[in-house]
Every structure is written in structure tokens, then in C-alpha cells.
Coordinates of C-alpha atoms in Angstrom, one line a residue:
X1 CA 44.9 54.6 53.5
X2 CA 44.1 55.7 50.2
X3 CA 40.4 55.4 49.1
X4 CA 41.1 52.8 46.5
X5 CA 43.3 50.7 48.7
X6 CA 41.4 47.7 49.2
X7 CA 42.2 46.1 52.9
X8 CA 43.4 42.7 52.0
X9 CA 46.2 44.2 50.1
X10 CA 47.2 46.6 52.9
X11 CA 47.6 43.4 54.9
X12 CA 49.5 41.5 52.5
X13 CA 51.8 44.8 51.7
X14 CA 52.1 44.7 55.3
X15 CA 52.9 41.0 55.7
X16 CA 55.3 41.5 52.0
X17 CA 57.5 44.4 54.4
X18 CA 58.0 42.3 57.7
X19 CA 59.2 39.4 55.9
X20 CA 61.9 41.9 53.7
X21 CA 62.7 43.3 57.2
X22 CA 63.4 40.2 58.6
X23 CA 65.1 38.6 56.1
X24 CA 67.8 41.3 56.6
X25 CA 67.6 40.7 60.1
X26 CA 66.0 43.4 61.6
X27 CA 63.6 43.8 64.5
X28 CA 60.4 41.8 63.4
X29 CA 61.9 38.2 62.9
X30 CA 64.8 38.7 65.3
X31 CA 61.6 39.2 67.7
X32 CA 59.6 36.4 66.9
X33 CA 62.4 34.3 67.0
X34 CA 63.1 35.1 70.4
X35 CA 59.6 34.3 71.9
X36 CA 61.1 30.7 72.2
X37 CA 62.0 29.4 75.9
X38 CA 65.5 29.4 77.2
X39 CA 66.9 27.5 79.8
X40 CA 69.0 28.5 83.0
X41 CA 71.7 26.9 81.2
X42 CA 71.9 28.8 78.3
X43 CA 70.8 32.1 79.1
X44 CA 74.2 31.7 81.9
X45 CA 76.1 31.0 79.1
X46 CA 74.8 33.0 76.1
X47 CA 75.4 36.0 78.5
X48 CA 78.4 35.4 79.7
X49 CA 79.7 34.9 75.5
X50 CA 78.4 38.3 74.8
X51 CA 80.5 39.7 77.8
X52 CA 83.7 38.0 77.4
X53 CA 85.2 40.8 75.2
X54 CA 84.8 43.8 77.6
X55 CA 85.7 41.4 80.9
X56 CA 88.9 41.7 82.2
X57 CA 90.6 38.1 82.9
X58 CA 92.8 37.6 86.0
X59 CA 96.5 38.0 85.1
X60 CA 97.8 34.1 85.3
X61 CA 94.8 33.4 82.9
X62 CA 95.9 36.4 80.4
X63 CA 99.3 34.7 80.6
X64 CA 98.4 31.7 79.9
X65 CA 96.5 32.8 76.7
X66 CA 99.4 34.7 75.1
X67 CA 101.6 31.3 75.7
X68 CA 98.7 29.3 74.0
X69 CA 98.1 31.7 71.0
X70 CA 102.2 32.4 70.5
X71 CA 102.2 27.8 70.3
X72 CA 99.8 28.2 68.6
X73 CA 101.1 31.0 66.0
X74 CA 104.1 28.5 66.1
X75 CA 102.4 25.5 65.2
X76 CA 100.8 26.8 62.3
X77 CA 104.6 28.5 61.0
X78 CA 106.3 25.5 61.5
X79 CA 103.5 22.8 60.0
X80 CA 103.7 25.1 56.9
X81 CA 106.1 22.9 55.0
X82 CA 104.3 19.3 55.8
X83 CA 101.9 17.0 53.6
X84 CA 99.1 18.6 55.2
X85 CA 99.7 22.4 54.3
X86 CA 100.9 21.7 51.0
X87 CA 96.9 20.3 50.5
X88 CA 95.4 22.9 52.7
X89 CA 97.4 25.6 50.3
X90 CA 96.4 23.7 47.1
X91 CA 92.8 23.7 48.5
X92 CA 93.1 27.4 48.4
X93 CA 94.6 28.0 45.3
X94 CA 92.0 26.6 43.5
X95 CA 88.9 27.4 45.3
X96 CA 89.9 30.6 43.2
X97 CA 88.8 33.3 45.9
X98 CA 89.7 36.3 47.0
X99 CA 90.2 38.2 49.7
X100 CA 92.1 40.4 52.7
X101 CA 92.5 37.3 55.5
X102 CA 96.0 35.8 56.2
X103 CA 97.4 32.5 55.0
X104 CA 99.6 32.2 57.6
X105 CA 103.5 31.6 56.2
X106 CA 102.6 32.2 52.8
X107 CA 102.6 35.3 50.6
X108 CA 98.7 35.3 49.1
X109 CA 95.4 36.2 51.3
X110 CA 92.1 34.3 51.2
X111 CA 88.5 34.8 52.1
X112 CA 88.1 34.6 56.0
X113 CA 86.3 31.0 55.6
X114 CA 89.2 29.8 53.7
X115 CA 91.8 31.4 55.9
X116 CA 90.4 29.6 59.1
X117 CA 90.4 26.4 57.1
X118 CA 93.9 26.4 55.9
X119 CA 95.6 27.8 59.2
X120 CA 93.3 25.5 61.1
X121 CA 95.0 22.5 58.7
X122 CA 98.5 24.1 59.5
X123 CA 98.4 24.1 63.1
X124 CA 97.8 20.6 63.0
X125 CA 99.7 19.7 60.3
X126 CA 102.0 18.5 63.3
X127 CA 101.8 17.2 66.6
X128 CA 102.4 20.5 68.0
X129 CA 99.8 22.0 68.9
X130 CA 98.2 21.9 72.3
X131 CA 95.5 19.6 73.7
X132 CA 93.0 19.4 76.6
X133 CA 92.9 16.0 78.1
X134 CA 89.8 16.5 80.2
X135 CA 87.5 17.4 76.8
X136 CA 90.0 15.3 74.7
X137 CA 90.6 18.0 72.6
X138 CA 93.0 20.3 70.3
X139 CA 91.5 24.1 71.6
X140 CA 94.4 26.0 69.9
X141 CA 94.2 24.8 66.4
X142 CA 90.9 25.5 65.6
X143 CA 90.2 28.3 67.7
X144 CA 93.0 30.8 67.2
X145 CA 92.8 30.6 63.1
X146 CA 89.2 30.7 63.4
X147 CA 89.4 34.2 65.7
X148 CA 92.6 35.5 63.8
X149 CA 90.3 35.2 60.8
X150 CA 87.7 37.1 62.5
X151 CA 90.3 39.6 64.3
X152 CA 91.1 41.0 60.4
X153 CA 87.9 41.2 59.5
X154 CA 86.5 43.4 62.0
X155 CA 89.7 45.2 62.7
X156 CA 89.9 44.4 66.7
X157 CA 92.4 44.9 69.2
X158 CA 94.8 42.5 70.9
X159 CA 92.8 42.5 74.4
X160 CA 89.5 41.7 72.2
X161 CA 91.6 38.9 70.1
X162 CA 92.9 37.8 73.5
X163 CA 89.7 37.4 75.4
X164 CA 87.9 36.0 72.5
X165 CA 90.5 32.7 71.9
X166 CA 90.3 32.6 76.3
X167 CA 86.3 32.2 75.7
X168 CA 86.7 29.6 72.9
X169 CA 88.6 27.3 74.8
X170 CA 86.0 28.0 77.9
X171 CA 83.1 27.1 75.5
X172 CA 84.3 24.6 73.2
X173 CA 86.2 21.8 75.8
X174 CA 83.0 22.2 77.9
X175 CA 80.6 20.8 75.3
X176 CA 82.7 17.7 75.3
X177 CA 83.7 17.6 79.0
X178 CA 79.7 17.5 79.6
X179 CA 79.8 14.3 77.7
X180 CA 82.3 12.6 79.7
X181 CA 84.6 12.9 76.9
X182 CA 86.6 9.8 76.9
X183 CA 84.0 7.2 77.4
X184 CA 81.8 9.1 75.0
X185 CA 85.0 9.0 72.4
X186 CA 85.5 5.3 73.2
X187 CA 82.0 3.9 72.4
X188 CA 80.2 6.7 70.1
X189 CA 83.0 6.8 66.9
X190 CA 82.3 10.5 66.8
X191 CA 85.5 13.2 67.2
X192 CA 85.5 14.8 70.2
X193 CA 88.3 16.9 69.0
X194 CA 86.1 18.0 66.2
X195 CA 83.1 19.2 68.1
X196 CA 85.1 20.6 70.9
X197 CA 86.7 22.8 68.4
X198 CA 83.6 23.6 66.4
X199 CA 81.9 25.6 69.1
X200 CA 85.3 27.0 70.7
X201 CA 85.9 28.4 67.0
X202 CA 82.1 29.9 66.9
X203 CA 82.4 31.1 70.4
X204 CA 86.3 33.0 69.7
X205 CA 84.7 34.3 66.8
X206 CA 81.3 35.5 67.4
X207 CA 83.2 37.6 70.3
X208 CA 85.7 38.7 68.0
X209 CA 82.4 40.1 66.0
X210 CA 81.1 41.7 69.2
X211 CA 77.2 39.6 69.5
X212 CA 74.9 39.8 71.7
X213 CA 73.9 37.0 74.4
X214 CA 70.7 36.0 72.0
X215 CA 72.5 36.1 69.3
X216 CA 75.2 34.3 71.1
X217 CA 72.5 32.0 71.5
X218 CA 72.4 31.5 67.6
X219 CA 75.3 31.0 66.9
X220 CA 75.6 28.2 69.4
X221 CA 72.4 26.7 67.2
X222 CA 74.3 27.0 64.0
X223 CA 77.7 25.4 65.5
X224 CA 75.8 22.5 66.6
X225 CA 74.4 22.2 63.2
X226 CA 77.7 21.7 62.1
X227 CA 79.1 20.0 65.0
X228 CA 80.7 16.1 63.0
X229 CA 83.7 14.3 62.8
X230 CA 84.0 10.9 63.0
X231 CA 86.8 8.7 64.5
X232 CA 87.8 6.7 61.7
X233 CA 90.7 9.7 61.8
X234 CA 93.0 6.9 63.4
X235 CA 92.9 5.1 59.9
X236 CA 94.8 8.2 58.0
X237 CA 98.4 7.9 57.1
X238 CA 99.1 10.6 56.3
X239 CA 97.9 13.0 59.2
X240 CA 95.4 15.5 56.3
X241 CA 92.2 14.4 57.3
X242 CA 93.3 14.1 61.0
X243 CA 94.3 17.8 60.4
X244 CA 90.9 18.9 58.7
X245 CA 89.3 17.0 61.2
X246 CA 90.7 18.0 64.1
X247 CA 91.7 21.8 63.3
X248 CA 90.7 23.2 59.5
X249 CA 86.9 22.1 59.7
X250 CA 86.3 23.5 62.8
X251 CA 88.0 26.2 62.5
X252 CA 85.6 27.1 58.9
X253 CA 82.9 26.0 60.6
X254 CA 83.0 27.9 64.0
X255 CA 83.7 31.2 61.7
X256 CA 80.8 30.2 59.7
X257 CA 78.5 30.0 62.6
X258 CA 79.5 33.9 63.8
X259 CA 80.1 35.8 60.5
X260 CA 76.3 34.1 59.6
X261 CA 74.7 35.3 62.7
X262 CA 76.5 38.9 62.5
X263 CA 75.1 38.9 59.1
X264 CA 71.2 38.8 60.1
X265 CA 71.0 34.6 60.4
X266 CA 68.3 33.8 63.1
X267 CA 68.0 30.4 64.6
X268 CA 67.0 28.8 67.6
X269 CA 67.1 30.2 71.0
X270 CA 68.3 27.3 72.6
X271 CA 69.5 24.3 70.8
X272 CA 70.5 22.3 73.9
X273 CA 67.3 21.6 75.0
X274 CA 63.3 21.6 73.9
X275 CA 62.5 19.1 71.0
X276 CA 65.0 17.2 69.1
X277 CA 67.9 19.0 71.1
X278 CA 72.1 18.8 70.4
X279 CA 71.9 16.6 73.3
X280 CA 69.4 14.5 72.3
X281 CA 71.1 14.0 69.2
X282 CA 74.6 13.6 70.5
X283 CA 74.9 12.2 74.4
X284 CA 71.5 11.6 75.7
X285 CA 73.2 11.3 78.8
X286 CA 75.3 14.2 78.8
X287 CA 75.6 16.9 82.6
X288 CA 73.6 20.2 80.6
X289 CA 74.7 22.1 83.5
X290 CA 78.8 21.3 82.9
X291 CA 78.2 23.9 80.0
X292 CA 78.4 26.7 82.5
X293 CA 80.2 25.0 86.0
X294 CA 83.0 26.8 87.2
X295 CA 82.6 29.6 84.5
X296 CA 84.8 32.3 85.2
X297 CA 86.4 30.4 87.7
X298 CA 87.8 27.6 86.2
X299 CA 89.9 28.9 82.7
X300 CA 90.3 26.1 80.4
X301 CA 93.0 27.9 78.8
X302 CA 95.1 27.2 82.0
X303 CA 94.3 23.8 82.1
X304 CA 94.9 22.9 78.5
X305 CA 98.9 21.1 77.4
X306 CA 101.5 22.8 75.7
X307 CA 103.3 20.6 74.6
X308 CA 107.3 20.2 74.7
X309 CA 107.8 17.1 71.9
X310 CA 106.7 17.5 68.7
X311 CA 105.2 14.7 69.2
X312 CA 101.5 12.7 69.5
X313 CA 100.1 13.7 73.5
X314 CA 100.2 10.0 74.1
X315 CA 104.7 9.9 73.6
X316 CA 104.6 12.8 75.7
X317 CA 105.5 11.3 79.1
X318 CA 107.5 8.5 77.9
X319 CA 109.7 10.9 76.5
X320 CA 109.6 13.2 79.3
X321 CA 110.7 9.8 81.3
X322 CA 113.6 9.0 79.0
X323 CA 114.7 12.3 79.1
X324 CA 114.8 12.7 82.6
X325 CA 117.0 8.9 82.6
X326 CA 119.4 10.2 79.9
X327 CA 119.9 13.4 82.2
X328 CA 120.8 11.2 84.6
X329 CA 122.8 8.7 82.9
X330 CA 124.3 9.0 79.8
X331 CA 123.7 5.7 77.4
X332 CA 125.2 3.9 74.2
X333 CA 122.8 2.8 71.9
X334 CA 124.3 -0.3 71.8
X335 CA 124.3 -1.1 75.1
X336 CA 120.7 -0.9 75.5
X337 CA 119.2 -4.6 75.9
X338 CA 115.4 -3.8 76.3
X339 CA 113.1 -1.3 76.6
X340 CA 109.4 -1.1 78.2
X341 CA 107.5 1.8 77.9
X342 CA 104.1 1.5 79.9
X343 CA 101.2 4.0 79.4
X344 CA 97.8 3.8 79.8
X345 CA 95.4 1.5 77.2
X346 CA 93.7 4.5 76.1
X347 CA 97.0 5.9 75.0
X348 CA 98.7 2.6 73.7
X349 CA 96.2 2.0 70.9
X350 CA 96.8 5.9 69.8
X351 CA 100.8 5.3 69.3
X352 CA 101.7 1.8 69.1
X353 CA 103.8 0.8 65.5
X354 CA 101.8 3.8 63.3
X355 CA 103.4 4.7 60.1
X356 CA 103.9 8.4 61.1
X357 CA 106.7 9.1 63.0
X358 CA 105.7 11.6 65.1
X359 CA 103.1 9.3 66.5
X360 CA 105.0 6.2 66.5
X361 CA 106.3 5.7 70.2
X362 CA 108.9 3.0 69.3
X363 CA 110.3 4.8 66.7
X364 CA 110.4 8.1 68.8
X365 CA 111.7 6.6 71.4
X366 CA 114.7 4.7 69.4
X367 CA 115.2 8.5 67.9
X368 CA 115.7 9.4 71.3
X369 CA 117.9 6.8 72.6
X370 CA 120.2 7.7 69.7
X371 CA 119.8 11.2 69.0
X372 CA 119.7 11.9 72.8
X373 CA 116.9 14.3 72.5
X374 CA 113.7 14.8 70.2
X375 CA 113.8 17.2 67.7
X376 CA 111.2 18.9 65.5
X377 CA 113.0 17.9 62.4
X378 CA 114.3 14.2 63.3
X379 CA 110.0 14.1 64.4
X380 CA 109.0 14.3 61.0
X381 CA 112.0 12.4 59.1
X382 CA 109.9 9.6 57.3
X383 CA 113.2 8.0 55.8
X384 CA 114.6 7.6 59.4
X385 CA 111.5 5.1 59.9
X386 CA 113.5 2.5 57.4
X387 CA 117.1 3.6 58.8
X388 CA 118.8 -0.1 59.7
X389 CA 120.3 1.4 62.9
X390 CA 117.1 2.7 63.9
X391 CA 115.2 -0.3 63.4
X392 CA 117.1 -2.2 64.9
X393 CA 116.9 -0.2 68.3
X394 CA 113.1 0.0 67.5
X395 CA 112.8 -3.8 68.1
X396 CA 114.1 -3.2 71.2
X397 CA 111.3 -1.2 72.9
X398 CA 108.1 -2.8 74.0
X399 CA 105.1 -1.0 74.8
X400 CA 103.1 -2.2 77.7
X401 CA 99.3 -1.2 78.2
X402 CA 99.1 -0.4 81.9
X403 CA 95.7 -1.0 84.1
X404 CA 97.6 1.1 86.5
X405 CA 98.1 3.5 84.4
X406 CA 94.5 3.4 82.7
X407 CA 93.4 4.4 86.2
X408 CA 95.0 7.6 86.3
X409 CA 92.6 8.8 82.6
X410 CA 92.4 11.3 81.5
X411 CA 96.2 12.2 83.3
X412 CA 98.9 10.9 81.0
X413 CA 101.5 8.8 82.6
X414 CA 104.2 6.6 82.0
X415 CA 107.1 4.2 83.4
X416 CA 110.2 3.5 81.1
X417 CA 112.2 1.0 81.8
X418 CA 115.6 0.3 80.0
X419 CA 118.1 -2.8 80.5
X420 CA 121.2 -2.6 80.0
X421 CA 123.3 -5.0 78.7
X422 CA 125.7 -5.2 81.9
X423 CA 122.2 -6.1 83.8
X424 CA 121.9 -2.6 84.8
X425 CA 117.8 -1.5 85.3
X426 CA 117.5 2.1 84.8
X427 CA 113.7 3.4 85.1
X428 CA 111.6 7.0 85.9
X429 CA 108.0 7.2 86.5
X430 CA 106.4 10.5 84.7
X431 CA 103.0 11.7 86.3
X432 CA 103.3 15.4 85.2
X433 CA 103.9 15.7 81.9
X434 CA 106.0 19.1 81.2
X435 CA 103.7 21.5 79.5
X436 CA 100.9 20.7 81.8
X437 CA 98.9 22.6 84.5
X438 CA 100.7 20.7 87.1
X439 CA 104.4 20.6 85.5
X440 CA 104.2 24.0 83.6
X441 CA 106.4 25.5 80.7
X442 CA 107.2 28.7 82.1
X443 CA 107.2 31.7 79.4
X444 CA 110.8 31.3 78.7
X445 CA 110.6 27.5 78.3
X446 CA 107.3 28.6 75.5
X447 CA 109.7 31.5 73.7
X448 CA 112.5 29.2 72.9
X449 CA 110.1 26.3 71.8
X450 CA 108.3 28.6 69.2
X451 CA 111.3 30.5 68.1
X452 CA 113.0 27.0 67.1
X453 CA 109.8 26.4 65.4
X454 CA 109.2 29.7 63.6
X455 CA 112.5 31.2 62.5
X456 CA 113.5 28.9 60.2
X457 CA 110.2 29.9 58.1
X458 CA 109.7 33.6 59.1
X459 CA 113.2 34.2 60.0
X460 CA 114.6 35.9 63.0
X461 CA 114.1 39.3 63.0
X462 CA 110.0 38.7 62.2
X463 CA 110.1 36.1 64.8
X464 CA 111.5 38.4 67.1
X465 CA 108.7 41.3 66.6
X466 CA 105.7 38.2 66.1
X467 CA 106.8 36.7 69.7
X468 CA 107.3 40.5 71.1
X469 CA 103.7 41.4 69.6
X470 CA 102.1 38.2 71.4
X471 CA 103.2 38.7 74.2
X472 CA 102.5 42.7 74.7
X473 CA 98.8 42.0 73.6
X474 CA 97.5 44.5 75.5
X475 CA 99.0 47.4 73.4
X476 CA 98.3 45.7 70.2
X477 CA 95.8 48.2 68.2
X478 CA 94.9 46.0 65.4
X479 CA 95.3 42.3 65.1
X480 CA 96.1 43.4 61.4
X481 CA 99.6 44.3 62.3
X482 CA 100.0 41.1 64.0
X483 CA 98.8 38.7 61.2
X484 CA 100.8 40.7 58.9
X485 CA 103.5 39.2 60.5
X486 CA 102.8 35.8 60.4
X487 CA 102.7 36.3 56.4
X488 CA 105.8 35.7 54.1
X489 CA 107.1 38.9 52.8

């Protein structure tokens, strides 16, 4: 110390240089704000985050992933042309900026934040994408554009990119799952789809940027910080705030959380319990310890839907049952008397008479009964909502709450029933739904659903090499080359 240094300075220069050190996030704050207790809970699950990327997954589960990212990939391609998009693109355009991250089907890039929001808002543009009945949630929307996003930015591989979305959907459908999800749905007005996908997005991509189990631990603070969503969702017409909602704002915010916390953000060590906890806040009566059961055991990704209609998850098994009737039986429109479709009262209030027609059940299943399948196009043909013959068919289906039915929650079920005109009673009771873990799409049954979905916006030949790239992960160098793909030339 220099003769003419008085003391108290020294100690106020001293003070002046660990507060510039931490707020770049370097050793003396990241310390202090460490001292803080953790519990069992958290320190299971912040540490098995930060391993995720270098843990090999069995091979059914790594399977499993490449089917849920390709859906995924195809959800976001085909929802590119619908309401939604067009306002997620537009939202883009003029936030006016810039940068390297893929906007998936179009021809311009975006900052990553922006990216995950609009892809987020594509893959559930539709009622494509896949869902997790247990957590009631959407994993794959918000959780593969919120790790693509990251993926480009720090230049990973395809085994990183794949482990990464695998942890999201362990993390994210386990928040939710620990609040008994559909009860806590039913009677707190709060979107469990939202929060679900909040922390599955921070989760996918704090692994994709390679953190640490504390500051794993952060980011799971600043997630819950944004963890919202509300259900009045059910009100929108027109399926773009369902689609922020459920897939762009948690996507954006998930990303936020990570790329915060990589970029020196502290926070606190454990935000699920201590003082004026997430749970506190959220589910008072919420299982802490379903955060970590079963973890690398029980793979989410394996038990979350693909689904095979375009279609809301509610008109799912009805339409697997009249499909399975129609295989059976062929039938004239016109000879069709009635119709009752029972599914559970959970599901009913979801479907019954909306204005959207790919979560209509009446209309879907009049569509059906005349079009003899359910197509991704006849899905999301407003104008056939007012079509005379249509309607007229529409009239003829009743839906039917079922107690029985209700009993079988979170499973989705249904009996469909049609009468014929001669008297003839033709029924088939769906407890599986196809695209489920117990009634699974097998990988050929996934490749032709997305290349219907995605070649008539990317076109064959890149649809070809996108669904070739998926599904060879493991040799995948940079998930660069693969979002270059999803990108109009």
C-alpha cells in the first residue's frame, strides 16, 4: 500500500472491484450466491440437468426423441401458412432485429429470442404437435424451437441437441405432474401447458449451453420467474394466443432463462423451497419430490402423444373409433341416422361446437363420415364449417360426456356409436389412442405423417435430407446444417 493510500479507500477500492467482478459473473458473487441452502430435491435435479448432455440415453428413448423432434420439425413446417404464423412472422418483421437463428419455413433469420418465439407459435399454429396427458402439456412445441435456437448459437452437435430436448420434456411435464396437473388446471385458471413448457424450454436450452448443476439451479429460478399463462386460452378464436401461450412464450422465455444465466445472471439457489417459494406461489400442495421420481428411469419423451389427426388431443380417439368402424364397414353419408360420440367431461368441454375446425368434434367427425378419413388440409378448411352438406351431417352427431369415461383421466377414450338408417348399430370403443405409449406410431407410421406435412412447404428433395438428418442424429456435427434445412431457400 502506498504511503498516501489512506485505508478506508483501499477498502472501498476493494469493495468498487468485487462488485465489477461479480457483475460480470465471476467468482466473488457467483460465491456468495451460493452460500444459500439447497434441498435434496434440487441438488438431484440441478445435477442431473448439468449431466444430461454427456449421458448416454437407452436406445428406445433416443428413438423416441428423433420421432418427437422430426413431429415436431413437421409441425412447425406445416403450421407455417396458418393465422398464427402469419402474426408470429409479422411480430418478427417489425421487432426490426437481427440476427443468425432460423425462422423455420421462411427465408429471413432472427435473434435467438425471437426465433424460439416464432417457431414456438408455428408448431402450434395447429393441432399437430404432441402432448403429454399426465402433465397436460405440449413438450414439443416449446421445447424443440427453444433448444434449436440454442443449438445455432452455440454450434452443438446432434447427440447434444438430442439429449438436451430428451431433458426438457423430463423437467418441464414434471413441474406440472407434481401439481396433479388436471385438478390443478381445473380449479387454478392457470396454463399448465404454459408452465410445463417454460421450464422444459429453460432446461433443453441451458443443456444446449453446457451449465453447470448451480447454475442449472439458476436458471430453474429465472424460469419460475417467468412461469404464467392463464386459461382464458379456451376463449380465442382464432388459435394465436393459444399458440403464444402454449408454445411461442415458452419457448422465449425458457431460452431467456439459459442464455441469461450463461451470460453471468445469478439467482437463487433454490427457488422451490425456503421463503416465498415457486410452490408456495403456485400449488401449496404440490409432491416437491415428483420433480426428481423416476429420473432416468421413467423418459417422459416416451410417454408423451404423437399424434395421428391433425386434430385437438380431445377428437383424437373418437376419430381413431370411426376410423376403425369405417375400416370395417364402409358407409353413405346419407344413410347415417345418428351419431354419439362419448368422451370424458374433461375432454367434452375442450371440443364441443368451437368455431375452429380442427377442434370442433362434430364438425371433424361429419368431415370424416364424408371424406372417409381426416386430412391435414380438410382440418383447417374454415369454409367447410358453413358447407350445407356438412352441416347437415353435423346435426347428426351428439357428444355425450361420459362419467365412465371421466374415470379413466388423464387416458383419453372414447365410444362412437352410429345408427343407421336400416336400424343397423355400428360402434368401437377406443382406449389406446394411436400415437400413444400404449398404441405406438412406429417410425414408418411418423415418416409418412411428417413428409405429408412438410413437403408441400419445403419440397421433397429437402424433406427427404431434413427427415434423413433427424433421424441419423448421432452423426450430425452441427445442428446448423440441420436448421438450415428447415429454412426456405
Amino acid at each position: 500500500m502506498s504511503p498516501r493510500t489512506n485505508p478506508m479507500q483501499a477498502s472501498r477500492r476493494a469493495l468498487l472491484r468485487g462488485a465489477a467482478a461479480a457483475i460480470l459473473g465471476t467468482a466473488p458473487l457467483r460465491a456468495l450466491a451460493a452460500t444459500g441452502t439447497i434441498s435434496p430435491v434440487m441438488a438431484k435435479l440441478s445435477a442431473y440437468m448439468a449431466e444430461a448432455g454427456d449421458r448416454a440415453l437407452p436406445d428406445a428413448v433416443v428413438e423416441a426423441a428423433k420421432h418427437h423432434i422430426l413431429d415436431t420439425f413437421a409441425a412447425m413446417v406445416s403450421g407455417s401458412g396458418l393465422l398464427p404464423a402469419k402474426a408470429a412472422y409479422n411480430f418478427a418483421a417489425s421487432y426490426g432485429g437481427s440476427g443468425e437463428a432460423t425462422l423455420v419455413a421462411a427465408k429471413t433469420t432472427a435473434d435467438p429470442l425471437v426465433a424460439a418465439l416464432v417457431n414456438g407459435m408455428l408448431a402450434h399454429s395447429d393441432e399437430t404437435d404432441d402432448s403429454n396427458e399426465f402433465s397436460q402439456s405440449h413438450p414439443g412445441a416449446p421445447i424443440v424451437p427453444a433448444a434449436l435456437a440454442a443449438a445455432e448459437k452455440f454450434g452443438i452437435d446432434g447427440t447434444r441437441f438430442l439429449r438436451a430436448v430428451t431433458l426438457g420434456y423430463d423437467v418441464g411435464p414434471r413441474v406440472t405432474l407434481s401439481f396433479d396437473a388436471i385438478p390443478f388446471r381445473n380449479t387454478s385458471h392457470k396454463s399448465t401447458h404454459a408452465i410445463a413448457g417454460t421450464f422444459g424450454a429453460a432446461a433443453a436450452a441451458a443443456c444446449a449451453a453446457g451449465l453447470d448443476a448451480q447454475r442449472m439451479r439458476w436458471v430453474l429460478d429465472y424460469a419460475a420467474q417467468q412461469s404464467s399463462g392463464i386459461g382464458a386460452w379456451t376463449r380465442d378464436t382464432q388459435h394465436i394466443e393459444k399458440s403464444f401461450v402454449f408454445a411461442g412464450m415458452p419457448a422465449r422465455s425458457g431460452l431467456t432463462a439459459a442464455l441469461m444465466v450463461k451470460a453471468g445472471c445469478t439467482g437463487i439457489d433454490d427457488i422451490f423451497s425456503g421463503a416465498d417459494n415457486y410452490f408456495l406461489a403456485y400449488a401449496p400442495d404440490a409432491r416437491l419430490d415428483e420433480l426428481t421420481a423416476e429420473l432416468g428411469a421413467r423418459y417422459e419423451i416416451a410417454r408423451t402423444n404423437i399424434k395421428k389427426w391433425t386434430v385437438g388431443s380431445p377428437i383424437q380417439a373418437p376419430l381413431d373409433a370411426l376410423s376403425n368402424i369405417l375400416q370395417r364397414r364402409r358407409i353413405d353419408p346419407e344413410a347415417v341416422t345418428s351419431v354419439a360420440v362419448r368422451v370424458a367431461h374433461t375432454e367434452a368441454r375442450v371440443v364441443d361446437n368451437r368455431d375452429m375446425p380442427d377442434i370442433c368434434l362434430q364438425h371433424m367427425v361429419a368431415i370424416m363420415l364424408l371424406d372417409g378419413t381426416a386430412s391435414f388440409q380438410a382440418a383447417h378448411d374454415k369454409d367447410r364449417m358453413v358447407d350445407p352438406t356438412v352441416l347437415r351431417l353435423r346435426t347428426k352427431v351428439r357428444l355425450i360426456p361420459s362419467d365412465e369415461l371421466e374415470r379413466l383421466e388423464p387416458a383419453r377414450a372414447a365410444i362412437v356409436e352410429i345408427v343407421l338408417n336400416d336400424g343397423t348399430v355400428l360402434t368401437d370403443k377406443v382406449l389406446a389412442v394411436r400415437g400413444t405409449a400404449d398404441n405406438p406410431m412406429p417410425r414408418a407410421e411418423v415418416i409418412t405423417k411428417c413428409r405429408d406435412l412438410m413437403a408441400p412447404v419445403l419440397g421433397a428433395d429437402k424433406t427427404s435430407r431434413l427427415i434423413e438428418a433427424v433421424l441419423a442424429l448421432e452423426t450430425v456435427g452441427t445442428m446448423r446444417d440441420v436448421a438450415a434445412l428447415l429454412r426456405l431457400s
